[in-house]
Amino acid sequence: MTIEERVTKLRDEINYHLYRYHVLDAPVITDAEYDALYRELVELEAAHPDLITADSPTQRAGAEPLPEFEKVRHPAPILSLANAFSPADLFAWRSRIGRLLPDPDMDLRYVVEPKIDGLSVVLTYENGRFTQGATRGNGEVGENITPNLRTLRALPQRIPVTGPNQPPATRHLPPAILVVRGEAFFPLDQFEAFNNARLEAGDEAYMNPRNAAAGSLRQLDSTITAQRPLTLYCYDLIAWEGGDVPASQWERLAWLRDLGFPVAPDVAHCTSLDEVAAIYEEWLDKRNQINYEVDGLVVKIDDRPLADSLGFVGKDPRGAIALKFPAQEKTTRLLAVQVNVGRTGILAPNAVLEPVEIGGVVVRNATLHNYDEIERKDIRLGDMVIVKRAGDVIPYIVGPVVDLRDGSEQVIERPLTCPACGETAVNLPGEVAIYCENVACPEQLVRRVEYFVSRGAMDIDGFGGKTGKQLIDAGLIHDIADIYYLDRDALLALEGFQEKKVDNLLGGIEASKQQSPARLLTALGIRFVGNVVANLLVAELGGIDTLATADQDRLEAIEGIGPQTAVSIIQWFANERNRQVLDKLRRAGLTIAVEKTAEADNIPQPFTGLTFVITGTLPTWSRDEAKAFIEARGGKVTGSVSGNTDYLLAGEKAGSKLTKAESLNVPVIDEDSLRQMAAE
Ligand code: IVH
């Protein structure tokens, strides 16, 4: 197989596995197998840049920033929908359109789809390749956001998506030009964590998942979009040329799905509006259980030529209608503002509300994001405020109802001290957040432990929500590393800790020692070092020890690491207490560095059996980097020169080790010769 053929094969396979994972939610290989394919493609493309194509999965990481968005004209108007607010409105719609039908009482079929509250996008495919993606804009002209849309894992780069052993010829081919409409959105389960990370980073939180989707897609720098968990459902065909498409909406959805497009699973095919009304009732409950925000259902006449023949009212086609859910929004009184202490010391304002039922749930608290936000919206204590709930996301305050004020409302003051430990609160320059900078603040410890054990971090089974606080209050935990030194008898003495619970807890803790260094790094909770950054760092540096000694230039040389993150990492490791905690974690047996195996990385092992000592200042490497380089190639690095030393790697200002090596006749090499030896 030529390199070009291999690259093409890898690209198809990877695209197929992305499809299995992100569209079908049914992967057929493990993450590690996927990573190996991906890494092979990255390496081949790096060696043969001429083989890189726009539809290569490696290009999903984002492209060069744009100076501005280009305007693009849609091939047909991108329409909106008229609204209905109850099943009764739906029957009224049916009788209105009846007058325009060949027979007013004819039987119609309907397709019912969730109305996803995201951002409408228009996707163009030419000869099966994704060539352009645009926003809806004003319906006639939108903005070209192709590089951003390319980063969505669920978006097929080529259609039909075919498996590695399935030649495209066995599937139907789409028209030569196909323009598809869909809705891009931010999954709800990711929204809260994402917003919290933004707040911790001193960025403004997004108001709701819809704004987060819009903000993520309207980035001139697509590498930012690539880091957002955006996904997509497609539901309509805007234009096609050089091929046929099915005539019914229901078949179009199946056809889209068959080509490899993501289509909402929660769609229904109905033969009467009574059925539609029943589905609507079901959805009033179901809407809060799915992982995207829906603000209603879209009811479409299944027979598309018939539906299209009914024409429009303004921009709304008569053949479909949006059946909106009641707003999950209520007005209630803001009774107080509580200050919550976050794990990095952020003092976050939280609204205490007069309890109010919204969409079947009693809401007592809502987030106020930060104090700048409170001032911007001019929210005051005692105000009547509009509270909105979306899915399972923490409700938030839309704003005050200024007309209902009676003059007794009070301005909300910024906290001057930490409510948990009394330390003076500080406002870091350039950041909206207010911090408690006391590393020993007990409330911060509770949050840090919560975060450390959480699913996205060390994922410790049996370590429930309240466990951390209970163990801290009992004096069993003073820092996160203490989790690994818990005494069984001390636990059994605590209220509510029976044998079984203690065994589960200790079992979960023990198992978590096997977590990867990247997870551990995430769990340490260094500001700006979330899961994505942690993985980058470990992949580049090999482990947390190497990270601890990396300087700012070294960190910033890593793609995806900016100055803010670099400074935050350096500050974290500069703190003596943090280093002690890390040491304690190491002694407990946690994995601090990636064990490099030859098979895993395909690195040749020319240094197997050789022992090196490093001394002096090397021209381009830090000592840790040199050590990692040698170890990755099978060599060993020790601290002092002896008869067992094979080579001394010496840089400038080498001292006694150099003298000793010379006296023992140990060969002395420099950085360049080491590289050469590795290459031979
Ligand atoms: S159909 C003529 N179907 O809701 C077709 N729209 O005003 C018009 N939306 O801006 C759109 N999910 O962005 C349709 N399953 C769905 C939808 C959907 C969300 C959005 C769309 C549009 C708005 C309707």
mmCIF file of C-alpha atoms in Angstrom, residues 238-543:
data_model
loop_
_atom_site.group_PDB
_atom_site.id
_atom_site.type_symbol
_atom_site.label_atom_id
_atom_site.label_comp_id
_atom_site.label_asym_id
_atom_site.label_seq_id
_atom_site.Cartn_x
_atom_site.Cartn_y
_atom_site.Cartn_z
ATOM 1 C CA ILE A 238 -32.697 23.222 1.301
ATOM 2 C CA ALA A 239 -31.538 22.441 -2.237
ATOM 3 C CA TRP A 240 -30.196 19.612 -4.395
ATOM 4 C CA GLU A 241 -28.951 19.148 -7.930
ATOM 5 C CA GLY A 242 -27.969 16.123 -9.928
ATOM 6 C CA GLY A 243 -29.947 13.499 -8.049
ATOM 7 C CA ASP A 244 -33.241 12.775 -6.355
ATOM 8 C CA VAL A 245 -34.390 13.031 -2.774
ATOM 9 C CA PRO A 246 -37.372 11.370 -1.091
ATOM 10 C CA ALA A 247 -40.700 13.199 -1.242
ATOM 11 C CA SER A 248 -41.837 12.613 2.330
ATOM 12 C CA GLN A 249 -40.355 14.323 5.376
ATOM 13 C CA TRP A 250 -40.269 11.040 7.289
ATOM 14 C CA GLU A 251 -38.289 9.401 4.502
ATOM 15 C CA ARG A 252 -36.024 12.420 4.217
ATOM 16 C CA LEU A 253 -35.063 12.041 7.857
ATOM 17 C CA ALA A 254 -34.323 8.349 7.328
ATOM 18 C CA TRP A 255 -32.397 9.210 4.151
ATOM 19 C CA LEU A 256 -30.318 11.827 5.952
ATOM 20 C CA ARG A 257 -29.609 9.356 8.732
ATOM 21 C CA ASP A 258 -28.615 6.763 6.178
ATOM 22 C CA LEU A 259 -26.133 9.139 4.549
ATOM 23 C CA GLY A 260 -24.453 9.580 7.926
ATOM 24 C CA PHE A 261 -26.034 12.815 9.153
ATOM 25 C CA PRO A 262 -27.004 13.081 12.796
ATOM 26 C CA VAL A 263 -30.812 13.183 13.088
ATOM 27 C CA ALA A 264 -32.728 13.636 16.367
ATOM 28 C CA PRO A 265 -33.775 10.230 17.691
ATOM 29 C CA ASP A 266 -36.922 11.646 19.256
ATOM 30 C CA VAL A 267 -39.031 12.021 16.117
ATOM 31 C CA ALA A 268 -42.502 10.601 15.425
ATOM 32 C CA HIS A 269 -44.663 9.784 12.421
ATOM 33 C CA CYS A 270 -48.368 10.446 13.077
ATOM 34 C CA THR A 271 -51.554 9.837 11.147
ATOM 35 C CA SER A 272 -53.687 12.359 13.058
ATOM 36 C CA LEU A 273 -53.401 15.553 15.079
ATOM 37 C CA ASP A 274 -54.824 13.708 18.089
ATOM 38 C CA GLU A 275 -51.709 11.589 18.033
ATOM 39 C CA VAL A 276 -49.600 14.727 17.784
ATOM 40 C CA ALA A 277 -51.437 16.207 20.778
ATOM 41 C CA ALA A 278 -50.706 13.069 22.813
ATOM 42 C CA ILE A 279 -47.042 13.285 21.907
ATOM 43 C CA TYR A 280 -47.012 16.915 23.005
ATOM 44 C CA GLU A 281 -48.350 15.899 26.442
ATOM 45 C CA GLU A 282 -45.568 13.321 26.768
ATOM 46 C CA TRP A 283 -42.981 15.890 25.834
ATOM 47 C CA LEU A 284 -44.010 18.338 28.580
ATOM 48 C CA ASP A 285 -42.358 15.914 30.956
ATOM 49 C CA LYS A 286 -39.719 14.487 28.665
ATOM 50 C CA ARG A 287 -38.286 17.882 27.697
ATOM 51 C CA ASN A 288 -36.417 18.052 30.979
ATOM 52 C CA GLN A 289 -34.879 14.627 30.595
ATOM 53 C CA ILE A 290 -33.007 15.015 27.347
ATOM 54 C CA ASN A 291 -29.552 16.369 26.785
ATOM 55 C CA TYR A 292 -30.456 19.363 24.662
ATOM 56 C CA GLU A 293 -32.720 22.330 25.088
ATOM 57 C CA VAL A 294 -36.075 22.077 23.310
ATOM 58 C CA ASP A 295 -38.549 24.917 23.279
ATOM 59 C CA GLY A 296 -41.310 23.040 21.495
ATOM 60 C CA LEU A 297 -42.138 20.573 18.761
ATOM 61 C CA VAL A 298 -42.142 21.150 15.032
ATOM 62 C CA VAL A 299 -45.149 19.583 13.333
ATOM 63 C CA LYS A 300 -44.635 19.101 9.594
ATOM 64 C CA ILE A 301 -46.956 17.809 6.904
ATOM 65 C CA ASP A 302 -45.226 14.627 5.798
ATOM 66 C CA ASP A 303 -45.986 15.000 2.076
ATOM 67 C CA ARG A 304 -43.409 17.641 1.186
ATOM 68 C CA PRO A 305 -44.599 18.589 -2.314
ATOM 69 C CA LEU A 306 -48.083 19.049 -0.850
ATOM 70 C CA ALA A 307 -46.719 21.018 2.114
ATOM 71 C CA ASP A 308 -44.628 23.239 -0.162
ATOM 72 C CA SER A 309 -47.627 23.870 -2.434
ATOM 73 C CA LEU A 310 -49.384 25.623 0.454
ATOM 74 C CA GLY A 311 -46.996 28.593 0.173
ATOM 75 C CA PHE A 312 -45.958 31.027 2.926
ATOM 76 C CA VAL A 313 -47.173 33.728 5.199
ATOM 77 C CA GLY A 314 -44.219 36.107 5.295
ATOM 78 C CA LYS A 315 -41.243 33.847 6.050
ATOM 79 C CA ASP A 316 -43.329 31.090 7.561
ATOM 80 C CA PRO A 317 -44.274 28.128 5.416
ATOM 81 C CA ARG A 318 -47.913 27.052 5.906
ATOM 82 C CA GLY A 319 -46.996 23.379 5.716
ATOM 83 C CA ALA A 320 -45.337 23.240 9.147
ATOM 84 C CA ILE A 321 -45.826 24.852 12.540
ATOM 85 C CA ALA A 322 -43.918 25.175 15.802
ATOM 86 C CA LEU A 323 -45.900 23.967 18.817
ATOM 87 C CA LYS A 324 -44.203 25.778 21.673
ATOM 88 C CA PHE A 325 -43.884 24.477 25.211
ATOM 89 C CA PRO A 326 -44.935 26.793 28.019
ATOM 90 C CA ALA A 327 -41.986 29.019 28.974
ATOM 91 C CA GLN A 328 -39.960 27.676 31.866
ATOM 92 C CA GLU A 329 -39.752 31.150 33.238
ATOM 93 C CA LYS A 330 -41.373 32.721 36.294
ATOM 94 C CA THR A 331 -41.189 35.892 38.296
ATOM 95 C CA THR A 332 -40.317 35.679 41.976
ATOM 96 C CA ARG A 333 -38.634 37.717 44.698
ATOM 97 C CA LEU A 334 -34.903 37.853 45.319
ATOM 98 C CA LEU A 335 -34.660 37.418 49.090
ATOM 99 C CA ALA A 336 -30.910 37.320 49.636
ATOM 100 C CA VAL A 337 -27.577 36.796 47.981
ATOM 101 C CA GLN A 338 -25.399 33.998 49.351
ATOM 102 C CA VAL A 339 -21.693 33.923 48.646
ATOM 103 C CA ASN A 340 -20.418 30.480 47.586
ATOM 104 C CA VAL A 341 -16.733 29.662 47.841
ATOM 105 C CA GLY A 342 -15.393 27.745 44.826
ATOM 106 C CA ARG A 343 -12.438 25.347 44.801
ATOM 107 C CA THR A 344 -10.098 27.971 43.411
ATOM 108 C CA GLY A 345 -11.369 30.488 45.952
ATOM 109 C CA ILE A 346 -13.824 32.279 43.681
ATOM 110 C CA LEU A 347 -16.553 33.982 45.670
ATOM 111 C CA ALA A 348 -19.659 33.438 43.540
ATOM 112 C CA PRO A 349 -22.981 35.177 44.212
ATOM 113 C CA ASN A 350 -26.004 32.910 44.451
ATOM 114 C CA ALA A 351 -29.604 34.080 44.563
ATOM 115 C CA VAL A 352 -31.889 32.908 47.366
ATOM 116 C CA LEU A 353 -35.391 33.129 45.938
ATOM 117 C CA GLU A 354 -38.917 32.981 47.238
ATOM 118 C CA PRO A 355 -39.642 29.362 46.192
ATOM 119 C CA VAL A 356 -41.378 29.196 42.837
ATOM 120 C CA GLU A 357 -42.526 26.254 40.717
ATOM 121 C CA ILE A 358 -41.073 26.266 37.221
ATOM 122 C CA GLY A 359 -41.875 23.402 34.854
ATOM 123 C CA GLY A 360 -42.737 21.012 37.691
ATOM 124 C CA VAL A 361 -39.726 21.777 39.883
ATOM 125 C CA VAL A 362 -39.585 24.074 42.908
ATOM 126 C CA VAL A 363 -36.762 26.547 42.400
ATOM 127 C CA ARG A 364 -35.210 28.177 45.482
ATOM 128 C CA ASN A 365 -31.788 29.175 44.170
ATOM 129 C CA ALA A 366 -30.389 30.590 40.975
ATOM 130 C CA THR A 367 -26.981 31.580 39.810
ATOM 131 C CA LEU A 368 -26.068 35.237 39.532
ATOM 132 C CA HIS A 369 -22.781 34.410 37.753
ATOM 133 C CA ASN A 370 -20.628 37.279 39.091
ATOM 134 C CA TYR A 371 -20.803 40.782 40.526
ATOM 135 C CA ASP A 372 -20.176 42.530 37.201
ATOM 136 C CA GLU A 373 -23.216 40.722 35.862
ATOM 137 C CA ILE A 374 -25.335 41.852 38.831
ATOM 138 C CA GLU A 375 -24.316 45.451 38.220
ATOM 139 C CA ARG A 376 -24.825 45.236 34.497
ATOM 140 C CA LYS A 377 -28.368 43.951 34.936
ATOM 141 C CA ASP A 378 -28.926 46.233 37.956
ATOM 142 C CA ILE A 379 -30.356 43.430 40.080
ATOM 143 C CA ARG A 380 -31.180 44.575 43.624
ATOM 144 C CA LEU A 381 -32.044 42.814 46.859
ATOM 145 C CA GLY A 382 -35.812 42.575 47.206
ATOM 146 C CA ASP A 383 -36.387 42.866 43.458
ATOM 147 C CA MET A 384 -38.961 40.806 41.621
ATOM 148 C CA VAL A 385 -36.785 38.917 39.161
ATOM 149 C CA ILE A 386 -37.417 36.742 36.115
ATOM 150 C CA VAL A 387 -36.008 33.252 36.672
ATOM 151 C CA LYS A 388 -35.437 30.864 33.792
ATOM 152 C CA ARG A 389 -34.861 27.141 33.853
ATOM 153 C CA ALA A 390 -33.516 25.143 30.923
ATOM 154 C CA GLY A 391 -33.374 21.379 31.268
ATOM 155 C CA ASP A 392 -31.403 20.360 34.314
ATOM 156 C CA VAL A 393 -29.140 23.364 34.128
ATOM 157 C CA ILE A 394 -29.051 25.539 37.277
ATOM 158 C CA PRO A 395 -31.742 28.210 36.855
ATOM 159 C CA TYR A 396 -30.494 31.709 36.218
ATOM 160 C CA ILE A 397 -31.832 35.212 36.633
ATOM 161 C CA VAL A 398 -32.776 36.899 33.387
ATOM 162 C CA GLY A 399 -33.179 40.304 35.025
ATOM 163 C CA PRO A 400 -35.252 42.434 37.414
ATOM 164 C CA VAL A 401 -38.795 43.629 36.728
ATOM 165 C CA VAL A 402 -38.008 47.288 37.283
ATOM 166 C CA ASP A 403 -41.670 48.361 37.101
ATOM 167 C CA LEU A 404 -42.467 46.362 40.246
ATOM 168 C CA ARG A 405 -39.993 48.243 42.469
ATOM 169 C CA ASP A 406 -41.297 50.169 45.472
ATOM 170 C CA GLY A 407 -38.084 51.894 46.467
ATOM 171 C CA SER A 408 -37.172 49.499 49.276
ATOM 172 C CA GLU A 409 -34.782 47.471 47.065
ATOM 173 C CA GLN A 410 -31.123 47.588 47.984
ATOM 174 C CA VAL A 411 -27.952 47.551 45.947
ATOM 175 C CA ILE A 412 -26.057 44.247 46.246
ATOM 176 C CA GLU A 413 -22.604 44.833 47.745
ATOM 177 C CA ARG A 414 -19.497 42.946 46.706
ATOM 178 C CA PRO A 415 -18.098 40.769 49.514
ATOM 179 C CA LEU A 416 -15.105 42.264 51.351
ATOM 180 C CA THR A 417 -14.151 39.032 53.110
ATOM 181 C CA CYS A 418 -14.511 35.297 52.548
ATOM 182 C CA PRO A 419 -17.690 34.080 54.291
ATOM 183 C CA ALA A 420 -15.996 30.788 55.221
ATOM 184 C CA CYS A 421 -12.642 31.874 56.643
ATOM 185 C CA GLY A 422 -12.833 35.664 56.947
ATOM 186 C CA GLU A 423 -9.805 36.345 54.757
ATOM 187 C CA THR A 424 -9.902 39.626 52.820
ATOM 188 C CA ALA A 425 -11.434 39.149 49.375
ATOM 189 C CA VAL A 426 -9.353 40.271 46.416
ATOM 190 C CA ASN A 427 -10.146 41.363 42.919
ATOM 191 C CA LEU A 428 -7.380 40.223 40.550
ATOM 192 C CA PRO A 429 -6.610 42.707 37.778
ATOM 193 C CA GLY A 430 -8.315 41.899 34.507
ATOM 194 C CA GLU A 431 -10.707 39.383 36.068
ATOM 195 C CA VAL A 432 -14.371 39.718 36.883
ATOM 196 C CA ALA A 433 -14.236 37.199 39.721
ATOM 197 C CA ILE A 434 -13.547 38.018 43.374
ATOM 198 C CA TYR A 435 -11.271 35.572 45.222
ATOM 199 C CA CYS A 436 -10.467 34.268 48.674
ATOM 200 C CA GLU A 437 -6.726 33.625 48.424
ATOM 201 C CA ASN A 438 -6.397 31.644 51.641
ATOM 202 C CA VAL A 439 -5.048 28.201 50.621
ATOM 203 C CA ALA A 440 -6.185 26.795 53.972
ATOM 204 C CA CYS A 441 -9.782 28.002 53.610
ATOM 205 C CA PRO A 442 -11.933 25.041 54.772
ATOM 206 C CA GLU A 443 -14.701 25.687 52.260
ATOM 207 C CA GLN A 444 -12.250 25.652 49.358
ATOM 208 C CA LEU A 445 -11.016 22.279 50.595
ATOM 209 C CA VAL A 446 -14.565 20.896 50.523
ATOM 210 C CA ARG A 447 -14.904 22.044 46.908
ATOM 211 C CA ARG A 448 -11.456 20.759 45.948
ATOM 212 C CA VAL A 449 -12.218 17.322 47.349
ATOM 213 C CA GLU A 450 -15.601 17.292 45.586
ATOM 214 C CA TYR A 451 -13.840 18.109 42.349
ATOM 215 C CA PHE A 452 -10.964 15.691 42.898
ATOM 216 C CA VAL A 453 -13.263 12.684 43.337
ATOM 217 C CA SER A 454 -15.757 13.711 40.620
ATOM 218 C CA ARG A 455 -16.484 11.770 37.420
ATOM 219 C CA GLY A 456 -14.409 13.993 35.146
ATOM 220 C CA ALA A 457 -11.421 13.807 37.526
ATOM 221 C CA MET A 458 -10.356 10.772 39.640
ATOM 222 C CA ASP A 459 -13.860 9.298 39.392
ATOM 223 C CA ILE A 460 -13.815 7.673 42.825
ATOM 224 C CA ASP A 461 -16.680 5.216 43.231
ATOM 225 C CA GLY A 462 -18.469 5.343 46.558
ATOM 226 C CA PHE A 463 -17.257 8.851 47.373
ATOM 227 C CA GLY A 464 -20.634 10.550 47.533
ATOM 228 C CA GLY A 465 -21.543 14.217 47.495
ATOM 229 C CA LYS A 466 -21.473 14.740 51.266
ATOM 230 C CA THR A 467 -18.599 12.385 52.071
ATOM 231 C CA GLY A 468 -15.909 15.004 51.574
ATOM 232 C CA LYS A 469 -17.438 17.540 53.924
ATOM 233 C CA GLN A 470 -18.065 14.882 56.551
ATOM 234 C CA LEU A 471 -14.449 13.673 56.439
ATOM 235 C CA ILE A 472 -13.116 17.228 56.533
ATOM 236 C CA ASP A 473 -15.358 18.151 59.475
ATOM 237 C CA ALA A 474 -14.206 15.006 61.296
ATOM 238 C CA GLY A 475 -10.595 16.081 60.822
ATOM 239 C CA LEU A 476 -9.685 13.055 58.668
ATOM 240 C CA ILE A 477 -8.838 15.085 55.575
ATOM 241 C CA HIS A 478 -6.664 18.197 55.541
ATOM 242 C CA ASP A 479 -5.712 18.085 51.893
ATOM 243 C CA ILE A 480 -6.716 16.023 48.855
ATOM 244 C CA ALA A 481 -3.842 13.573 49.337
ATOM 245 C CA ASP A 482 -5.268 12.550 52.720
ATOM 246 C CA ILE A 483 -7.955 10.693 50.774
ATOM 247 C CA TYR A 484 -5.319 7.988 50.176
ATOM 248 C CA TYR A 485 -4.334 7.694 53.841
ATOM 249 C CA LEU A 486 -7.765 7.136 55.390
ATOM 250 C CA ASP A 487 -7.863 4.708 58.265
ATOM 251 C CA ARG A 488 -10.550 2.035 58.173
ATOM 252 C CA ASP A 489 -11.225 2.173 61.933
ATOM 253 C CA ALA A 490 -11.431 5.945 61.953
ATOM 254 C CA LEU A 491 -14.012 5.745 59.170
ATOM 255 C CA LEU A 492 -16.021 3.062 60.969
ATOM 256 C CA ALA A 493 -16.240 5.382 63.964
ATOM 257 C CA LEU A 494 -18.074 8.010 61.899
ATOM 258 C CA GLU A 495 -21.828 8.297 61.976
ATOM 259 C CA GLY A 496 -23.510 6.396 59.140
ATOM 260 C CA PHE A 497 -20.361 4.587 58.027
ATOM 261 C CA GLN A 498 -21.152 0.880 58.242
ATOM 262 C CA GLU A 499 -18.684 -1.799 57.113
ATOM 263 C CA LYS A 500 -20.119 -2.091 53.641
ATOM 264 C CA LYS A 501 -20.006 1.622 52.999
ATOM 265 C CA VAL A 502 -16.440 1.885 54.285
ATOM 266 C CA ASP A 503 -15.322 -1.061 52.149
ATOM 267 C CA ASN A 504 -16.919 0.472 49.063
ATOM 268 C CA LEU A 505 -15.292 3.789 49.762
ATOM 269 C CA LEU A 506 -11.827 2.329 50.374
ATOM 270 C CA GLY A 507 -12.194 0.065 47.328
ATOM 271 C CA GLY A 508 -13.086 3.032 45.138
ATOM 272 C CA ILE A 509 -10.141 5.025 46.471
ATOM 273 C CA GLU A 510 -7.736 2.149 45.898
ATOM 274 C CA ALA A 511 -8.981 1.635 42.332
ATOM 275 C CA SER A 512 -8.554 5.322 41.526
ATOM 276 C CA LYS A 513 -4.791 4.989 42.026
ATOM 277 C CA GLN A 514 -4.748 3.476 38.546
ATOM 278 C CA GLN A 515 -6.100 6.634 36.915
ATOM 279 C CA SER A 516 -3.880 8.175 34.272
ATOM 280 C CA PRO A 517 -1.512 11.077 34.986
ATOM 281 C CA ALA A 518 -3.722 13.309 32.804
ATOM 282 C CA ARG A 519 -6.709 12.603 35.024
ATOM 283 C CA LEU A 520 -4.676 13.200 38.133
ATOM 284 C CA LEU A 521 -3.441 16.473 36.684
ATOM 285 C CA THR A 522 -7.027 17.493 35.937
ATOM 286 C CA ALA A 523 -8.040 16.508 39.454
ATOM 287 C CA LEU A 524 -5.381 18.732 41.035
ATOM 288 C CA GLY A 525 -7.622 21.604 39.975
ATOM 289 C CA ILE A 526 -4.946 23.977 38.708
ATOM 290 C CA ARG A 527 -6.655 27.028 37.215
ATOM 291 C CA PHE A 528 -7.078 26.790 33.434
ATOM 292 C CA VAL A 529 -5.944 23.158 33.487
ATOM 293 C CA GLY A 530 -9.075 21.199 32.661
ATOM 294 C CA ASN A 531 -9.244 17.852 30.998
ATOM 295 C CA VAL A 532 -8.242 19.024 27.499
ATOM 296 C CA VAL A 533 -5.228 21.026 28.663
ATOM 297 C CA ALA A 534 -4.143 18.253 31.046
ATOM 298 C CA ASN A 535 -4.104 15.765 28.198
ATOM 299 C CA LEU A 536 -2.072 18.125 26.042
ATOM 300 C CA LEU A 537 0.449 18.653 28.821
ATOM 301 C CA VAL A 538 0.895 14.995 29.634
ATOM 302 C CA ALA A 539 1.149 14.041 25.963
ATOM 303 C CA GLU A 540 3.863 16.632 25.492
ATOM 304 C CA LEU A 541 5.792 16.369 28.741
ATOM 305 C CA GLY A 542 5.137 12.781 29.757
ATOM 306 C CA GLY A 543 4.092 13.460 33.327
#
